[in-house]
PDB file of C-alpha atoms and ligand atoms in Angstrom:
ATOM      1  CA  MET A 588      -3.104   0.064 -17.197  1.00  0.00           C
ATOM      2  CA  ASP A 589      -1.873  -3.445 -17.597  1.00  0.00           C
ATOM      3  CA  ILE A 590      -4.310  -5.975 -16.095  1.00  0.00           C
ATOM      4  CA  ILE A 591      -3.016  -9.342 -14.964  1.00  0.00           C
ATOM      5  CA  THR A 592      -5.604 -11.824 -13.785  1.00  0.00           C
ATOM      6  CA  THR A 593      -4.675 -14.758 -11.591  1.00  0.00           C
ATOM      7  CA  THR A 594      -6.533 -17.913 -10.613  1.00  0.00           C
ATOM      8  CA  SER A 595      -6.185 -17.414  -6.866  1.00  0.00           C
ATOM      9  CA  TYR A 596      -5.058 -15.089  -4.109  1.00  0.00           C
ATOM     10  CA  GLU A 597      -1.984 -17.291  -3.787  1.00  0.00           C
ATOM     11  CA  ALA A 598      -1.143 -16.787  -7.477  1.00  0.00           C
ATOM     12  CA  LEU A 599      -1.737 -13.031  -7.173  1.00  0.00           C
ATOM     13  CA  SER A 600       0.692 -12.930  -4.248  1.00  0.00           C
ATOM     14  CA  ILE A 601       3.383 -14.946  -6.060  1.00  0.00           C
ATOM     15  CA  THR A 602       3.035 -12.777  -9.171  1.00  0.00           C
ATOM     16  CA  ALA A 603       3.475  -9.591  -7.155  1.00  0.00           C
ATOM     17  CA  ALA A 604       6.366 -11.001  -5.108  1.00  0.00           C
ATOM     18  CA  ASN A 605       8.178 -12.236  -8.220  1.00  0.00           C
ATOM     19  CA  TYR A 606       7.811  -8.830  -9.795  1.00  0.00           C
ATOM     20  CA  ILE A 607       9.460  -7.171  -6.796  1.00  0.00           C
ATOM     21  CA  ILE A 608      12.209  -9.810  -6.611  1.00  0.00           C
ATOM     22  CA  GLU A 609      13.017  -9.264 -10.275  1.00  0.00           C
ATOM     23  CA  LYS A 610      13.239  -5.517  -9.651  1.00  0.00           C
ATOM     24  CA  LEU A 611      15.596  -6.091  -6.714  1.00  0.00           C
ATOM     25  CA  ASN A 612      17.766  -8.412  -8.786  1.00  0.00           C
ATOM     26  CA  ASN A 613      18.122  -5.668 -11.380  1.00  0.00           C
ATOM     27  CA  ASN A 614      18.447  -2.871  -8.856  1.00  0.00           C
ATOM     28  CA  PRO A 615      19.555  -3.896  -5.331  1.00  0.00           C
ATOM     29  CA  SER A 616      19.130  -0.305  -4.116  1.00  0.00           C
ATOM     30  CA  ALA A 617      15.553   0.086  -5.303  1.00  0.00           C
ATOM     31  CA  VAL A 618      13.087   2.299  -3.456  1.00  0.00           C
ATOM     32  CA  LEU A 619       9.928   0.352  -2.661  1.00  0.00           C
ATOM     33  CA  GLY A 620       6.570   1.802  -1.674  1.00  0.00           C
ATOM     34  CA  MET A 621       4.907  -0.517   0.820  1.00  0.00           C
ATOM     35  CA  ALA A 622       1.215  -1.113   1.464  1.00  0.00           C
ATOM     36  CA  THR A 623      -0.497  -2.640   4.462  1.00  0.00           C
ATOM     37  CA  GLY A 624      -3.949  -4.189   4.951  1.00  0.00           C
ATOM     38  CA  GLY A 625      -5.048  -7.747   4.322  1.00  0.00           C
ATOM     39  CA  THR A 626      -4.245  -7.963   0.613  1.00  0.00           C
ATOM     40  CA  PRO A 627      -0.427  -7.804   0.564  1.00  0.00           C
ATOM     41  CA  THR A 628       0.222 -10.180   3.501  1.00  0.00           C
ATOM     42  CA  LYS A 629       0.775 -13.253   1.342  1.00  0.00           C
ATOM     43  CA  MET A 630       2.981 -11.328  -1.060  1.00  0.00           C
ATOM     44  CA  TYR A 631       5.180 -10.504   1.943  1.00  0.00           C
ATOM     45  CA  GLU A 632       5.198 -14.215   2.885  1.00  0.00           C
ATOM     46  CA  PHE A 633       6.573 -15.025  -0.561  1.00  0.00           C
ATOM     47  CA  LEU A 634       9.213 -12.316  -0.265  1.00  0.00           C
ATOM     48  CA  ILE A 635      10.337 -13.884   3.016  1.00  0.00           C
ATOM     49  CA  LYS A 636      10.356 -17.358   1.470  1.00  0.00           C
ATOM     50  CA  ASP A 637      12.482 -16.047  -1.387  1.00  0.00           C
ATOM     51  CA  ARG A 638      14.820 -14.366   1.088  1.00  0.00           C
ATOM     52  CA  ILE A 639      15.343 -17.732   2.815  1.00  0.00           C
ATOM     53  CA  GLN A 640      15.709 -19.730  -0.395  1.00  0.00           C
ATOM     54  CA  ASN A 641      17.604 -17.299  -2.628  1.00  0.00           C
ATOM     55  CA  ASN A 642      19.154 -14.899  -0.177  1.00  0.00           C
ATOM     56  CA  THR A 643      17.757 -11.831  -1.975  1.00  0.00           C
ATOM     57  CA  SER A 644      19.263  -8.867  -0.171  1.00  0.00           C
ATOM     58  CA  TYR A 645      17.394  -5.808   1.086  1.00  0.00           C
ATOM     59  CA  GLN A 646      20.449  -4.219   2.641  1.00  0.00           C
ATOM     60  CA  ASN A 647      20.475  -1.315   0.197  1.00  0.00           C
ATOM     61  CA  VAL A 648      16.725  -1.144  -0.363  1.00  0.00           C
ATOM     62  CA  THR A 649      14.790   1.882   0.883  1.00  0.00           C
ATOM     63  CA  THR A 650      11.123   1.562   1.791  1.00  0.00           C
ATOM     64  CA  PHE A 651       8.376   4.126   2.205  1.00  0.00           C
ATOM     65  CA  ASN A 652       5.064   3.123   3.694  1.00  0.00           C
ATOM     66  CA  LEU A 653       1.918   4.658   2.326  1.00  0.00           C
ATOM     67  CA  ASP A 654       0.279   5.519   5.595  1.00  0.00           C
ATOM     68  CA  GLU A 655       0.023   5.194   9.365  1.00  0.00           C
ATOM     69  CA  TYR A 656      -2.743   5.631  11.914  1.00  0.00           C
ATOM     70  CA  VAL A 657      -2.681   8.714  14.110  1.00  0.00           C
ATOM     71  CA  ASN A 658      -2.455   8.139  17.856  1.00  0.00           C
ATOM     72  CA  LEU A 659      -1.503   4.478  17.912  1.00  0.00           C
ATOM     73  CA  ALA A 660       1.692   3.595  19.758  1.00  0.00           C
ATOM     74  CA  LYS A 661       4.356   2.180  17.430  1.00  0.00           C
ATOM     75  CA  ASN A 662       4.273  -1.116  19.311  1.00  0.00           C
ATOM     76  CA  ASP A 663       0.461  -1.316  19.174  1.00  0.00           C
ATOM     77  CA  ALA A 664      -0.341  -4.527  17.284  1.00  0.00           C
ATOM     78  CA  ASN A 665      -2.438  -2.514  14.818  1.00  0.00           C
ATOM     79  CA  SER A 666       0.051   0.201  13.951  1.00  0.00           C
ATOM     80  CA  TYR A 667       1.441  -0.140  10.450  1.00  0.00           C
ATOM     81  CA  PHE A 668       4.873   0.052  12.050  1.00  0.00           C
ATOM     82  CA  SER A 669       4.090  -3.240  13.874  1.00  0.00           C
ATOM     83  CA  TYR A 670       2.457  -4.670  10.753  1.00  0.00           C
ATOM     84  CA  MET A 671       5.581  -4.111   8.660  1.00  0.00           C
ATOM     85  CA  ASN A 672       7.871  -5.554  11.313  1.00  0.00           C
ATOM     86  CA  LYS A 673       5.649  -8.588  11.723  1.00  0.00           C
ATOM     87  CA  HIS A 674       5.007  -9.287   8.057  1.00  0.00           C
ATOM     88  CA  LEU A 675       8.352  -8.351   6.540  1.00  0.00           C
ATOM     89  CA  PHE A 676      11.059  -6.308   8.168  1.00  0.00           C
ATOM     90  CA  THR A 677      12.083  -8.652  10.992  1.00  0.00           C
ATOM     91  CA  HIS A 678      12.492 -11.450   8.413  1.00  0.00           C
ATOM     92  CA  ILE A 679      14.791  -9.679   5.949  1.00  0.00           C
ATOM     93  CA  ASP A 680      18.159  -7.934   6.120  1.00  0.00           C
ATOM     94  CA  ILE A 681      16.781  -4.431   5.610  1.00  0.00           C
ATOM     95  CA  THR A 682      18.769  -1.535   7.117  1.00  0.00           C
ATOM     96  CA  LYS A 683      16.644   0.148   9.771  1.00  0.00           C
ATOM     97  CA  GLN A 684      17.749   3.623   8.663  1.00  0.00           C
ATOM     98  CA  ASN A 685      16.321   2.968   5.197  1.00  0.00           C
ATOM     99  CA  VAL A 686      12.794   2.270   6.453  1.00  0.00           C
ATOM    100  CA  PHE A 687      10.349   5.166   6.435  1.00  0.00           C
ATOM    101  CA  ILE A 688       6.843   5.128   7.905  1.00  0.00           C
ATOM    102  CA  PRO A 689       4.924   8.289   8.853  1.00  0.00           C
ATOM    103  CA  ASP A 690       4.944   8.961  12.596  1.00  0.00           C
ATOM    104  CA  GLY A 691       1.333   9.011  13.728  1.00  0.00           C
ATOM    105  CA  LEU A 692       2.417  10.059  17.205  1.00  0.00           C
ATOM    106  CA  ALA A 693       4.314  13.167  16.113  1.00  0.00           C
ATOM    107  CA  GLU A 694       3.564  16.174  18.278  1.00  0.00           C
ATOM    108  CA  ASN A 695       2.943  18.316  15.225  1.00  0.00           C
ATOM    109  CA  LEU A 696       1.267  16.213  12.558  1.00  0.00           C
ATOM    110  CA  GLU A 697       1.446  18.907   9.891  1.00  0.00           C
ATOM    111  CA  ASP A 698       5.217  19.145  10.344  1.00  0.00           C
ATOM    112  CA  GLU A 699       5.450  15.364  10.203  1.00  0.00           C
ATOM    113  CA  CYS A 700       3.626  15.347   6.850  1.00  0.00           C
ATOM    114  CA  LYS A 701       6.032  17.954   5.470  1.00  0.00           C
ATOM    115  CA  ARG A 702       9.020  15.992   6.783  1.00  0.00           C
ATOM    116  CA  TYR A 703       7.743  12.785   5.166  1.00  0.00           C
ATOM    117  CA  GLU A 704       7.058  14.454   1.847  1.00  0.00           C
ATOM    118  CA  GLN A 705      10.545  15.961   1.896  1.00  0.00           C
ATOM    119  CA  LEU A 706      12.047  12.506   2.547  1.00  0.00           C
ATOM    120  CA  LEU A 707      10.124  11.188  -0.443  1.00  0.00           C
ATOM    121  CA  GLN A 708      11.577  13.967  -2.578  1.00  0.00           C
ATOM    122  CA  ASP A 709      15.114  13.496  -1.234  1.00  0.00           C
ATOM    123  CA  LYS A 710      15.309   9.713  -1.378  1.00  0.00           C
ATOM    124  CA  GLY A 711      12.790   9.034  -4.106  1.00  0.00           C
ATOM    125  CA  PRO A 712      11.289   8.635  -6.491  1.00  0.00           C
ATOM    126  CA  VAL A 713       9.772   5.326  -5.468  1.00  0.00           C
ATOM    127  CA  ASP A 714      10.679   2.709  -8.078  1.00  0.00           C
ATOM    128  CA  VAL A 715       7.783   0.343  -7.406  1.00  0.00           C
ATOM    129  CA  GLN A 716       4.761   1.342  -5.350  1.00  0.00           C
ATOM    130  CA  ILE A 717       2.529  -1.448  -4.061  1.00  0.00           C
ATOM    131  CA  LEU A 718      -1.089  -0.428  -3.546  1.00  0.00           C
ATOM    132  CA  GLY A 719      -4.233  -2.049  -2.243  1.00  0.00           C
ATOM    133  CA  LEU A 720      -7.697  -0.840  -3.173  1.00  0.00           C
ATOM    134  CA  GLY A 721     -10.240   0.388  -0.655  1.00  0.00           C
ATOM    135  CA  GLU A 722     -13.858  -0.663  -1.139  1.00  0.00           C
ATOM    136  CA  ASN A 723     -14.635   3.012  -1.719  1.00  0.00           C
ATOM    137  CA  GLY A 724     -11.757   3.376  -4.164  1.00  0.00           C
ATOM    138  CA  HIS A 725      -9.271   4.785  -1.693  1.00  0.00           C
ATOM    139  CA  ILE A 726      -5.560   4.341  -2.249  1.00  0.00           C
ATOM    140  CA  GLY A 727      -3.331   4.702   0.790  1.00  0.00           C
ATOM    141  CA  PHE A 728      -5.833   6.472   3.036  1.00  0.00           C
ATOM    142  CA  ASN A 729      -6.833   8.964   0.364  1.00  0.00           C
ATOM    143  CA  GLU A 730     -10.576   8.919   0.750  1.00  0.00           C
ATOM    144  CA  PRO A 731     -13.069   9.954  -1.965  1.00  0.00           C
ATOM    145  CA  GLY A 732     -12.899  13.703  -2.546  1.00  0.00           C
ATOM    146  CA  THR A 733      -9.151  13.970  -1.888  1.00  0.00           C
ATOM    147  CA  PRO A 734      -7.595  16.343  -4.446  1.00  0.00           C
ATOM    148  CA  PHE A 735      -5.450  14.603  -7.037  1.00  0.00           C
ATOM    149  CA  THR A 736      -2.794  17.231  -6.266  1.00  0.00           C
ATOM    150  CA  SER A 737      -2.535  16.168  -2.606  1.00  0.00           C
ATOM    151  CA  ARG A 738       0.787  15.430  -0.947  1.00  0.00           C
ATOM    152  CA  THR A 739       1.358  13.694   2.408  1.00  0.00           C
ATOM    153  CA  HIS A 740      -1.406  14.866   4.730  1.00  0.00           C
ATOM    154  CA  VAL A 741      -3.567  14.069   7.728  1.00  0.00           C
ATOM    155  CA  VAL A 742      -6.887  12.516   6.861  1.00  0.00           C
ATOM    156  CA  GLU A 743     -10.073  11.872   8.785  1.00  0.00           C
ATOM    157  CA  LEU A 744     -11.068   8.284   7.999  1.00  0.00           C
ATOM    158  CA  THR A 745     -14.527   7.713   6.632  1.00  0.00           C
ATOM    159  CA  GLU A 746     -16.966   5.576   8.559  1.00  0.00           C
ATOM    160  CA  SER A 747     -16.835   2.922   5.823  1.00  0.00           C
ATOM    161  CA  THR A 748     -13.033   2.682   6.004  1.00  0.00           C
ATOM    162  CA  ARG A 749     -13.123   2.426   9.800  1.00  0.00           C
ATOM    163  CA  GLN A 750     -15.725  -0.310   9.493  1.00  0.00           C
ATOM    164  CA  ALA A 751     -13.704  -2.150   6.834  1.00  0.00           C
ATOM    165  CA  ASN A 752     -10.630  -2.079   9.092  1.00  0.00           C
ATOM    166  CA  ALA A 753     -12.519  -2.866  12.313  1.00  0.00           C
ATOM    167  CA  ARG A 754     -11.850  -6.564  11.706  1.00  0.00           C
ATOM    168  CA  PHE A 755      -8.273  -6.022  12.855  1.00  0.00           C
ATOM    169  CA  PHE A 756      -9.259  -4.230  16.093  1.00  0.00           C
ATOM    170  CA  PRO A 757     -11.063  -5.399  19.261  1.00  0.00           C
ATOM    171  CA  SER A 758     -14.029  -3.157  18.347  1.00  0.00           C
ATOM    172  CA  LEU A 759     -15.024  -0.348  15.958  1.00  0.00           C
ATOM    173  CA  GLU A 760     -14.418   2.216  18.716  1.00  0.00           C
ATOM    174  CA  ASP A 761     -10.768   1.168  18.803  1.00  0.00           C
ATOM    175  CA  VAL A 762     -10.198   2.015  15.127  1.00  0.00           C
ATOM    176  CA  PRO A 763      -8.394   5.363  14.957  1.00  0.00           C
ATOM    177  CA  THR A 764     -10.325   8.255  13.470  1.00  0.00           C
ATOM    178  CA  HIS A 765      -7.349   9.817  11.673  1.00  0.00           C
ATOM    179  CA  ALA A 766      -4.277   8.772   9.731  1.00  0.00           C
ATOM    180  CA  ILE A 767      -1.320  10.233   7.897  1.00  0.00           C
ATOM    181  CA  THR A 768      -1.203   9.208   4.268  1.00  0.00           C
ATOM    182  CA  MET A 769       0.973   9.879   1.275  1.00  0.00           C
ATOM    183  CA  GLY A 770      -1.104  12.053  -1.015  1.00  0.00           C
ATOM    184  CA  ILE A 771      -2.356  11.104  -4.447  1.00  0.00           C
ATOM    185  CA  ALA A 772       0.308  13.218  -6.171  1.00  0.00           C
ATOM    186  CA  SER A 773       2.954  11.619  -3.923  1.00  0.00           C
ATOM    187  CA  ILE A 774       1.765   8.159  -4.981  1.00  0.00           C
ATOM    188  CA  MET A 775       1.593   9.097  -8.669  1.00  0.00           C
ATOM    189  CA  ASN A 776       5.234  10.167  -8.503  1.00  0.00           C
ATOM    190  CA  ALA A 777       6.323   6.502  -8.340  1.00  0.00           C
ATOM    191  CA  LYS A 778       7.945   5.162 -11.493  1.00  0.00           C
ATOM    192  CA  GLU A 779       5.800   2.029 -11.427  1.00  0.00           C
ATOM    193  CA  ILE A 780       2.668   1.118  -9.506  1.00  0.00           C
ATOM    194  CA  ILE A 781       1.317  -2.339  -8.744  1.00  0.00           C
ATOM    195  CA  LEU A 782      -2.289  -2.414  -7.568  1.00  0.00           C
ATOM    196  CA  LEU A 783      -3.382  -5.620  -5.858  1.00  0.00           C
ATOM    197  CA  VAL A 784      -7.092  -6.407  -5.952  1.00  0.00           C
ATOM    198  CA  SER A 785      -8.440  -9.471  -4.175  1.00  0.00           C
ATOM    199  CA  GLY A 786     -11.774 -10.445  -2.657  1.00  0.00           C
ATOM    200  CA  LYS A 787     -15.429 -10.274  -3.595  1.00  0.00           C
ATOM    201  CA  ASN A 788     -15.815  -7.079  -1.578  1.00  0.00           C
ATOM    202  CA  LYS A 789     -13.546  -5.328  -4.104  1.00  0.00           C
ATOM    203  CA  ALA A 790     -15.561  -6.299  -7.189  1.00  0.00           C
ATOM    204  CA  ASP A 791     -17.578  -3.062  -7.364  1.00  0.00           C
ATOM    205  CA  ALA A 792     -14.504  -0.910  -6.882  1.00  0.00           C
ATOM    206  CA  PHE A 793     -12.619  -2.934  -9.493  1.00  0.00           C
ATOM    207  CA  GLU A 794     -15.400  -2.507 -12.022  1.00  0.00           C
ATOM    208  CA  ARG A 795     -15.608   1.209 -11.361  1.00  0.00           C
ATOM    209  CA  LEU A 796     -11.847   1.461 -11.752  1.00  0.00           C
ATOM    210  CA  LEU A 797     -11.910  -0.251 -15.126  1.00  0.00           C
ATOM    211  CA  HIS A 798     -14.976   1.393 -16.584  1.00  0.00           C
ATOM    212  CA  GLY A 799     -15.708   4.563 -14.617  1.00  0.00           C
ATOM    213  CA  LYS A 800     -14.436   8.029 -15.376  1.00  0.00           C
ATOM    214  CA  ILE A 801     -11.434   9.659 -13.756  1.00  0.00           C
ATOM    215  CA  SER A 802     -12.790  11.568 -10.793  1.00  0.00           C
ATOM    216  CA  GLU A 803     -11.700  12.676  -7.333  1.00  0.00           C
ATOM    217  CA  ASP A 804     -14.827  10.906  -6.061  1.00  0.00           C
ATOM    218  CA  PHE A 805     -13.008   7.673  -6.799  1.00  0.00           C
ATOM    219  CA  PRO A 806      -9.322   8.163  -5.930  1.00  0.00           C
ATOM    220  CA  ALA A 807      -7.978   5.017  -7.657  1.00  0.00           C
ATOM    221  CA  SER A 808      -9.303   6.302 -10.994  1.00  0.00           C
ATOM    222  CA  ILE A 809      -6.269   8.610 -11.248  1.00  0.00           C
ATOM    223  CA  LEU A 810      -4.127   5.524 -11.891  1.00  0.00           C
ATOM    224  CA  LYS A 811      -5.425   5.594 -15.462  1.00  0.00           C
ATOM    225  CA  ASN A 812      -3.224   8.652 -15.961  1.00  0.00           C
ATOM    226  CA  HIS A 813      -0.059   6.911 -14.767  1.00  0.00           C
ATOM    227  CA  PRO A 814       2.241   5.611 -17.503  1.00  0.00           C
ATOM    228  CA  CYS A 815       3.164   2.350 -15.777  1.00  0.00           C
ATOM    229  CA  VAL A 816       0.453   0.645 -13.710  1.00  0.00           C
ATOM    230  CA  LYS A 817      -0.048  -3.077 -13.322  1.00  0.00           C
ATOM    231  CA  ILE A 818      -3.252  -4.299 -11.753  1.00  0.00           C
ATOM    232  CA  ILE A 819      -3.050  -7.831 -10.411  1.00  0.00           C
ATOM    233  CA  ALA A 820      -6.551  -9.133  -9.690  1.00  0.00           C
ATOM    234  CA  ASP A 821      -7.576 -12.594  -8.600  1.00  0.00           C
ATOM    235  CA  ARG A 822     -10.544 -14.723  -9.564  1.00  0.00           C
ATOM    236  CA  SER A 823     -12.590 -13.822  -6.493  1.00  0.00           C
ATOM    237  CA  VAL A 824     -12.842 -10.278  -7.867  1.00  0.00           C
ATOM    238  CA  LEU A 825     -13.457 -11.323 -11.447  1.00  0.00           C
ATOM    239  CA  GLU A 826     -16.203 -13.816 -10.642  1.00  0.00           C
ATOM    240  CA  GLN A 827     -18.235 -11.054  -9.046  1.00  0.00           C
ATOM    241  CA  SER A 828     -17.668  -8.712 -11.921  1.00  0.00           C
ATOM    242  CA  SER A 829     -20.409  -8.480 -14.521  1.00  0.00           C
ATOM    243  CA  ILE A 830     -17.909  -7.260 -17.082  1.00  0.00           C
ATOM    244  CA  ILE A 831     -15.233  -9.946 -16.918  1.00  0.00           C
ATOM    245  CA  ALA A 832     -16.635 -13.312 -15.858  1.00  0.00           C
TER     246      ALA A 832
HETATM  247  C1  LIG B1861      -6.506   0.198   4.117  1.00  0.00           C
HETATM  248  C2  LIG B1861      -5.094   0.783   3.845  1.00  0.00           C
HETATM  249  C3  LIG B1861      -4.800   0.769   2.399  1.00  0.00           C
HETATM  250  C4  LIG B1861      -5.195  -0.595   1.883  1.00  0.00           C
HETATM  251  C5  LIG B1861      -6.695  -0.675   1.800  1.00  0.00           C
HETATM  252  C6  LIG B1861      -7.237  -2.042   1.464  1.00  0.00           C
HETATM  253  O1  LIG B1861      -7.314   1.019   4.829  1.00  0.00           O
HETATM  254  N1  LIG B1861      -4.832   2.065   4.382  1.00  0.00           N
HETATM  255  O2  LIG B1861      -3.430   1.067   2.168  1.00  0.00           O
HETATM  256  O3  LIG B1861      -4.661  -0.809   0.619  1.00  0.00           O
HETATM  257  O4  LIG B1861      -7.268  -0.142   2.972  1.00  0.00           O
HETATM  258  O5  LIG B1861      -7.083  -2.902   2.543  1.00  0.00           O
HETATM  259  P1  LIG B1861      -7.279  -4.474   2.445  1.00  0.00           P
HETATM  260  O6  LIG B1861      -6.134  -5.000   1.653  1.00  0.00           O
HETATM  261  O7  LIG B1861      -7.226  -4.955   3.879  1.00  0.00           O
HETATM  262  O8  LIG B1861      -8.580  -4.719   1.806  1.00  0.00           O
END
């Protein structure tokens, strides 16, 4: 794992955005794996800025989102469908047909997972997968204990994940209990992975990622087995860390 440390969240976001822009310049039909949550929002801002300034085209880009809540309407402000439209898609020239997000409202969720996994196989592999890090080490919504061999599946969110995400919802009760997520094996299939780590609340997880053993109890630890992972971490994480100060 390649670790890049930045002086601020802003610098982390620019570094990640520049990396993606460079990839798109080299390969205008790249397949990007998109993450949601608080961490990547500024990276998306920089991608939009670049789109305005340099006209980077997304017309031939394909995107796959990591996950989606179950039972939230697509137009619900907290669905990841709405998140992606708000933070990126409505600001770039992406082709709607090339955007893939699991359907958390599908009548048969198991079939939806199979369909999504098949799409990943057919249109993939993902060239660059963006990831955030859960406080409990989750990637996508793969909670501790998820088999490393998992493919796209339905997951019951842990109480700690629901609490961590409650800040986006009117109350904890409004946070969905389930989600569809790409599995750990699906994520590991990407050619390159960029893990963004920002915020004091991620310091423990970051330390465990760097120095702990590879174990299904800590999903992100599997990234150590991937041949091309970049971790971009900002100072707020490092200052809390007893290892790198
Ligand atoms: C969420 C998402 C993940 C995200 C992670 C960290 O629950 N499902 O994809 O990376 O948790 O979120 P944040 O960046 O808001 O800390």
